[in-house]
Amino acid sequence: MTENYMAQAIKMAHQAVKMGEVPVGAVIVNDKGEVITQTHNLCEIYGDPTAHAEMLAIKMACEQTKSQRLDNCDIYVTLEPCPMCAMALSHARIRRVYFGAYDPKSGGVDHGPQIYTHAAAHHKPEVIGGIQLKECGKILSDFFLKKR
Amino acid sequence: MTENYMAQAIKMAHQAVKMGEVPVGAVIVNDKGEVITQTHNLCEIYGDPTAHAEMLAIKMACEQTKSQRLDNCDIYVTLEPCPMCAMALSHARIRRVYFGAYDPKSGGVDHGPQIYTHAAAHHKPEVIGGIQLKECGKILSDFFLKKR
């Protein structure tokens, strides 16, 4: 199932490419295994540097569940969340964070500030990184290669 | 001038109290000294755990300036930004972060993950903390005392 959800997040990332957005896709799944939100980065179209896939997915999921707490939900995202998104996922009390490619330069979960190792993250989701990491990483490297 | 802008952020925090929101206010000022956005936490009303004052202020300022880069702008916020907001301010390339009360428990600038000390924060704003910190802190402590 994990692979299926990540495949869906990857689909979202491909959709981002077509729109000229940095290809990171995210899917939030509830405890019944239903995909409740799926989206991708929309910084360019929204003109908002905080419109990362995870931020948008959280907002949509809270709207849909009519709750600020996503404690029965998991997120699947194609790239290691940045510190902003990592902390947002903690604020939203998400249960698990599944991510694809590692991001040594800008990641905030396994790299950099390692958000969940600090007491400021009052909720620490379970983290499972490196899922379909080759495919997830390739979408990004292809995108940035073409941009040059 | 710094005091005037923080006073405006404090006004916003007081407005939050009236709405049952955690009283943190924020103001963004451009390089002409004009207040371009002023807002406060809206997590409860928006049902969104990421609707912190700084996040909303960034979004509004980007909309208003039609730019994802606020490199000529400063933010005045009554509380030390959390790691999510600290990173969002870096993504938005804000010039300076002026904050009021320190937040040893949940802050992400001078405390916890100290976002701007890591390479993942590709832009590091100048930080000036502790402005009108007593007044800024009192609004919060009064609010939480009443909540108990």
Tab-separated table of C-alpha atoms in Angstrom:
chain	number	residue	atom	x	y	z
A	1	MET	CA	0.000	0.000	0.000
A	2	THR	CA	2.857	2.369	0.907
A	3	GLU	CA	4.094	2.036	-2.679
A	4	ASN	CA	0.662	2.859	-4.071
A	5	TYR	CA	0.352	6.023	-2.017
A	6	MET	CA	3.850	7.139	-2.931
A	7	ALA	CA	3.045	6.378	-6.594
A	8	GLN	CA	0.112	8.764	-6.231
A	9	ALA	CA	2.393	11.441	-4.727
A	10	ILE	CA	4.781	10.885	-7.653
A	11	LYS	CA	1.867	11.436	-10.052
A	12	MET	CA	1.247	14.752	-8.323
A	13	ALA	CA	4.924	15.671	-8.760
A	14	HIS	CA	4.656	14.947	-12.496
A	15	GLN	CA	1.607	17.182	-12.650
A	16	ALA	CA	3.675	19.953	-11.004
A	17	VAL	CA	6.281	19.683	-13.795
A	18	LYS	CA	3.616	20.421	-16.400
A	19	MET	CA	2.719	23.566	-14.494
A	20	GLY	CA	6.308	24.755	-14.134
A	21	GLU	CA	6.306	24.128	-10.407
A	22	VAL	CA	9.111	22.439	-8.472
A	23	PRO	CA	7.992	18.795	-8.640
A	24	VAL	CA	7.211	17.724	-5.119
A	25	GLY	CA	3.943	15.867	-4.616
A	26	ALA	CA	2.090	14.948	-1.441
A	27	VAL	CA	-0.849	12.754	-0.492
A	28	ILE	CA	-2.601	12.509	2.889
A	29	VAL	CA	-4.280	9.223	3.772
A	30	ASN	CA	-6.696	8.628	6.655
A	31	ASP	CA	-6.867	5.547	8.890
A	32	LYS	CA	-9.334	3.897	6.537
A	33	GLY	CA	-6.681	4.035	3.846
A	34	GLU	CA	-8.559	6.706	1.899
A	35	VAL	CA	-6.584	9.428	0.114
A	36	ILE	CA	-8.150	12.592	1.497
A	37	THR	CA	-5.907	15.172	-0.192
A	38	GLN	CA	-3.376	15.131	-3.006
A	39	THR	CA	-1.482	18.125	-4.236
A	40	HIS	CA	1.913	19.504	-5.233
A	41	ASN	CA	4.023	22.626	-4.870
A	42	LEU	CA	2.234	25.712	-6.095
A	43	CYS	CA	4.680	28.482	-5.151
A	44	GLU	CA	4.858	29.968	-8.653
A	45	ILE	CA	1.153	29.961	-9.438
A	46	TYR	CA	0.150	31.158	-5.968
A	47	GLY	CA	3.083	33.598	-5.813
A	48	ASP	CA	3.629	32.303	-2.295
A	49	PRO	CA	7.030	30.981	-1.163
A	50	THR	CA	5.309	28.916	1.545
A	51	ALA	CA	2.975	27.047	-0.832
A	52	HIS	CA	4.874	23.767	-0.543
A	53	ALA	CA	3.015	20.520	-1.226
A	54	GLU	CA	2.883	19.569	2.469
A	55	MET	CA	1.515	22.949	3.612
A	56	LEU	CA	-1.276	22.814	1.038
A	57	ALA	CA	-2.030	19.161	1.819
A	58	ILE	CA	-2.318	19.928	5.562
A	59	LYS	CA	-4.671	22.846	4.951
A	60	MET	CA	-6.876	20.808	2.637
A	61	ALA	CA	-6.944	17.828	5.010
A	62	CYS	CA	-7.890	20.006	7.999
A	63	GLU	CA	-10.650	21.575	5.941
A	64	GLN	CA	-11.932	18.194	4.846
A	65	THR	CA	-11.808	16.539	8.269
A	66	LYS	CA	-12.990	19.737	9.977
A	67	SER	CA	-10.181	19.265	12.475
A	68	GLN	CA	-6.852	20.877	13.242
A	69	ARG	CA	-5.568	17.467	14.301
A	70	LEU	CA	-4.654	14.907	11.700
A	71	ASP	CA	-3.637	12.322	14.293
A	72	ASN	CA	-5.197	9.468	12.338
A	73	CYS	CA	-3.570	10.495	9.079
A	74	ASP	CA	-0.307	9.813	7.299
A	75	ILE	CA	1.419	11.918	4.651
A	76	TYR	CA	3.333	10.579	1.648
A	77	VAL	CA	5.608	13.186	0.125
A	78	THR	CA	8.174	12.710	-2.639
A	79	LEU	CA	10.915	14.762	-0.926
A	80	GLU	CA	12.157	15.049	2.651
A	81	PRO	CA	10.165	17.944	4.150
A	82	CYS	CA	11.963	21.251	4.710
A	83	PRO	CA	12.048	22.608	8.298
A	84	MET	CA	8.897	24.693	7.696
A	85	CYS	CA	6.884	21.724	6.461
A	86	ALA	CA	8.339	19.353	9.059
A	87	MET	CA	7.191	21.679	11.832
A	88	ALA	CA	3.802	22.240	10.165
A	89	LEU	CA	3.278	18.454	10.157
A	90	SER	CA	4.055	18.429	13.870
A	91	HIS	CA	1.586	21.299	14.498
A	92	ALA	CA	-1.025	19.250	12.593
A	93	ARG	CA	-0.268	16.195	14.764
A	94	ILE	CA	0.116	13.980	11.712
A	95	ARG	CA	0.708	10.325	12.616
A	96	ARG	CA	3.364	9.295	10.102
A	97	VAL	CA	5.570	11.002	7.542
A	98	TYR	CA	6.570	8.814	4.605
A	99	PHE	CA	8.978	10.546	2.276
A	100	GLY	CA	10.835	9.649	-0.921
A	101	ALA	CA	14.125	11.346	-1.744
A	102	TYR	CA	16.450	12.622	0.973
A	103	ASP	CA	17.317	16.326	0.841
A	104	PRO	CA	20.729	16.904	2.448
A	105	LYS	CA	20.769	20.555	1.333
A	106	SER	CA	17.339	21.782	2.418
A	107	GLY	CA	15.704	18.958	4.373
A	108	GLY	CA	14.663	19.428	7.972
A	109	VAL	CA	13.820	15.917	9.155
A	110	ASP	CA	16.939	13.764	8.685
A	111	HIS	CA	19.117	16.771	7.843
A	112	GLY	CA	19.795	20.335	8.992
A	113	PRO	CA	17.789	21.314	12.055
A	114	GLN	CA	16.279	17.794	12.359
A	115	ILE	CA	13.045	19.304	13.621
A	116	TYR	CA	11.684	16.224	15.416
A	117	THR	CA	14.762	15.867	17.622
A	118	HIS	CA	13.891	19.117	19.438
A	119	ALA	CA	11.461	19.678	22.296
A	120	ALA	CA	9.835	22.522	20.290
A	121	ALA	CA	8.199	19.777	18.196
A	122	HIS	CA	5.587	18.933	20.822
A	123	HIS	CA	4.325	16.153	18.578
A	124	LYS	CA	6.847	13.911	16.841
A	125	PRO	CA	5.399	11.907	13.959
A	126	GLU	CA	6.856	8.545	13.039
A	127	VAL	CA	9.156	9.011	10.031
A	128	ILE	CA	9.853	6.540	7.223
A	129	GLY	CA	12.217	7.985	4.598
A	130	GLY	CA	13.697	6.702	1.353
A	131	ILE	CA	10.530	5.265	-0.220
A	132	GLN	CA	10.896	4.958	-4.004
A	133	LEU	CA	13.695	7.440	-3.528
A	134	LYS	CA	15.269	6.944	-6.963
A	135	GLU	CA	12.082	7.777	-8.834
A	136	CYS	CA	11.242	10.643	-6.476
A	137	GLY	CA	14.714	12.123	-6.843
A	138	LYS	CA	14.813	11.686	-10.637
A	139	ILE	CA	11.737	13.885	-11.168
A	140	LEU	CA	13.504	16.695	-9.324
A	141	SER	CA	16.915	16.280	-10.971
A	142	ASP	CA	15.314	16.090	-14.449
A	143	PHE	CA	13.353	19.252	-13.681
A	144	PHE	CA	16.369	21.248	-12.546
A	145	LEU	CA	18.523	19.942	-15.429
A	146	LYS	CA	15.990	21.284	-17.938
A	147	LYS	CA	15.813	24.608	-16.085
A	148	ARG	CA	19.530	25.266	-16.592
B	1	MET	CA	10.007	53.637	14.827
B	2	THR	CA	10.698	50.065	15.931
B	3	GLU	CA	8.537	50.690	19.006
B	4	ASN	CA	5.698	52.037	16.854
B	5	TYR	CA	5.675	48.990	14.619
B	6	MET	CA	5.803	46.613	17.575
B	7	ALA	CA	2.984	48.610	19.184
B	8	GLN	CA	0.964	47.924	16.034
B	9	ALA	CA	1.761	44.192	16.282
B	10	ILE	CA	0.671	44.309	19.940
B	11	LYS	CA	-2.636	45.880	18.834
B	12	MET	CA	-3.095	42.938	16.503
B	13	ALA	CA	-2.421	40.530	19.388
B	14	HIS	CA	-5.110	42.268	21.459
B	15	GLN	CA	-7.512	41.880	18.540
B	16	ALA	CA	-6.726	38.151	18.512
B	17	VAL	CA	-7.749	37.885	22.177
B	18	LYS	CA	-11.201	39.214	21.340
B	19	MET	CA	-11.561	36.498	18.727
B	20	GLY	CA	-10.426	33.694	21.034
B	21	GLU	CA	-7.208	33.246	19.117
B	22	VAL	CA	-3.765	32.798	20.699
B	23	PRO	CA	-2.600	36.425	20.882
B	24	VAL	CA	0.369	36.743	18.589
B	25	GLY	CA	0.354	39.728	16.239
B	26	ALA	CA	2.556	40.519	13.258
B	27	VAL	CA	3.189	43.488	11.018
B	28	ILE	CA	5.260	43.629	7.813
B	29	VAL	CA	6.869	46.944	6.891
B	30	ASN	CA	8.455	47.819	3.537
B	31	ASP	CA	11.616	49.860	3.007
B	32	LYS	CA	9.590	53.063	2.797
B	33	GLY	CA	8.449	52.422	6.355
B	34	GLU	CA	4.909	51.582	5.262
B	35	VAL	CA	2.997	48.860	7.084
B	36	ILE	CA	1.947	46.585	4.224
B	37	THR	CA	0.265	43.820	6.223
B	38	GLN	CA	-0.918	43.393	9.791
B	39	THR	CA	-2.565	40.315	11.170
B	40	HIS	CA	-2.663	37.812	14.022
B	41	ASN	CA	-3.037	34.102	14.640
B	42	LEU	CA	-6.186	32.686	13.081
B	43	CYS	CA	-5.793	28.954	13.737
B	44	GLU	CA	-9.185	28.564	15.422
B	45	ILE	CA	-11.255	30.554	12.960
B	46	TYR	CA	-9.514	29.095	9.924
B	47	GLY	CA	-9.387	25.599	11.476
B	48	ASP	CA	-5.793	25.491	10.297
B	49	PRO	CA	-2.930	24.680	12.689
B	50	THR	CA	-0.502	26.499	10.370
B	51	ALA	CA	-2.398	29.822	10.364
B	52	HIS	CA	0.162	31.567	12.584
B	53	ALA	CA	0.438	35.360	12.381
B	54	GLU	CA	3.730	35.236	10.481
B	55	MET	CA	2.479	32.747	7.856
B	56	LEU	CA	-0.568	34.877	7.123
B	57	ALA	CA	1.485	38.079	7.086
B	58	ILE	CA	3.947	36.575	4.570
B	59	LYS	CA	1.148	35.411	2.274
B	60	MET	CA	-0.571	38.792	2.381
B	61	ALA	CA	2.688	40.685	1.802
B	62	CYS	CA	3.622	38.507	-1.188
B	63	GLU	CA	0.175	39.056	-2.643
B	64	GLN	CA	0.417	42.789	-2.120
B	65	THR	CA	3.933	43.202	-3.497
B	66	LYS	CA	3.276	40.611	-6.236
B	67	SER	CA	6.571	39.020	-5.278
B	68	GLN	CA	7.722	35.879	-3.523
B	69	ARG	CA	10.697	37.833	-2.207
B	70	LEU	CA	10.240	40.241	0.649
B	71	ASP	CA	13.905	41.215	0.696
B	72	ASN	CA	13.117	44.873	1.315
B	73	CYS	CA	10.710	44.123	4.141
B	74	ASP	CA	10.931	43.611	7.889
B	75	ILE	CA	8.521	41.731	10.153
B	76	TYR	CA	7.562	42.757	13.686
B	77	VAL	CA	6.023	39.880	15.631
B	78	THR	CA	5.091	39.802	19.315
B	79	LEU	CA	6.529	36.324	19.952
B	80	GLU	CA	9.694	34.544	18.860
B	81	PRO	CA	8.708	32.664	15.675
B	82	CYS	CA	8.286	28.894	15.894
B	83	PRO	CA	10.488	26.747	13.600
B	84	MET	CA	7.773	26.664	10.900
B	85	CYS	CA	7.433	30.446	10.807
B	86	ALA	CA	11.176	31.035	11.138
B	87	MET	CA	11.783	28.895	8.058
B	88	ALA	CA	8.875	30.490	6.180
B	89	LEU	CA	10.465	33.910	6.787
B	90	SER	CA	13.700	32.563	5.324
B	91	HIS	CA	11.846	31.171	2.278
B	92	ALA	CA	10.304	34.641	1.843
B	93	ARG	CA	13.767	36.246	2.032
B	94	ILE	CA	12.587	38.741	4.641
B	95	ARG	CA	15.264	41.273	5.575
B	96	ARG	CA	14.836	41.537	9.344
B	97	VAL	CA	12.879	39.740	12.049
B	98	TYR	CA	12.011	41.902	15.057
B	99	PHE	CA	10.297	39.925	17.785
B	100	GLY	CA	8.948	40.637	21.268
B	101	ALA	CA	8.797	37.864	23.859
B	102	TYR	CA	11.231	34.973	23.813
B	103	ASP	CA	9.718	31.489	23.570
B	104	PRO	CA	12.043	28.952	25.200
B	105	LYS	CA	9.444	26.174	24.864
B	106	SER	CA	8.354	26.475	21.246
B	107	GLY	CA	10.590	29.104	19.629
B	108	GLY	CA	12.769	28.242	16.672
B	109	VAL	CA	15.052	31.267	16.312
B	110	ASP	CA	16.944	31.707	19.583
B	111	HIS	CA	15.703	28.378	20.942
B	112	GLY	CA	15.183	24.764	19.897
B	113	PRO	CA	16.322	24.084	16.343
B	114	GLN	CA	17.645	27.672	15.929
B	115	ILE	CA	16.645	27.618	12.292
B	116	TYR	CA	18.968	30.354	11.044
B	117	THR	CA	22.104	28.594	12.316
B	118	HIS	CA	21.625	25.796	9.755
B	119	ALA	CA	22.657	25.719	6.102
B	120	ALA	CA	19.083	24.662	5.181
B	121	ALA	CA	18.106	28.295	5.800
B	122	HIS	CA	19.520	29.536	2.508
B	123	HIS	CA	18.595	33.073	3.529
B	124	LYS	CA	19.299	34.210	7.067
B	125	PRO	CA	17.426	37.344	8.087
B	126	GLU	CA	18.876	39.719	10.647
B	127	VAL	CA	17.194	39.034	14.017
B	128	ILE	CA	16.439	41.514	16.784
B	129	GLY	CA	14.632	39.887	19.722
B	130	GLY	CA	13.261	41.134	23.026
B	131	ILE	CA	11.466	44.275	21.810
B	132	GLN	CA	8.767	45.370	24.290
B	133	LEU	CA	9.076	41.825	25.544
B	134	LYS	CA	7.235	42.408	28.830
B	135	GLU	CA	4.111	43.737	27.166
B	136	CYS	CA	4.265	41.104	24.419
B	137	GLY	CA	4.631	38.312	26.954
B	138	LYS	CA	1.908	39.635	29.250
B	139	ILE	CA	-0.770	39.410	26.545
B	140	LEU	CA	0.038	35.725	26.167
B	141	SER	CA	0.283	34.887	29.875
B	142	ASP	CA	-2.984	36.752	30.607
B	143	PHE	CA	-4.668	34.830	27.787
B	144	PHE	CA	-3.537	31.415	28.998
B	145	LEU	CA	-4.323	32.247	32.638
B	146	LYS	CA	-7.919	33.001	31.686
B	147	LYS	CA	-8.142	29.819	29.623
B	148	ARG	CA	-7.363	27.591	32.619
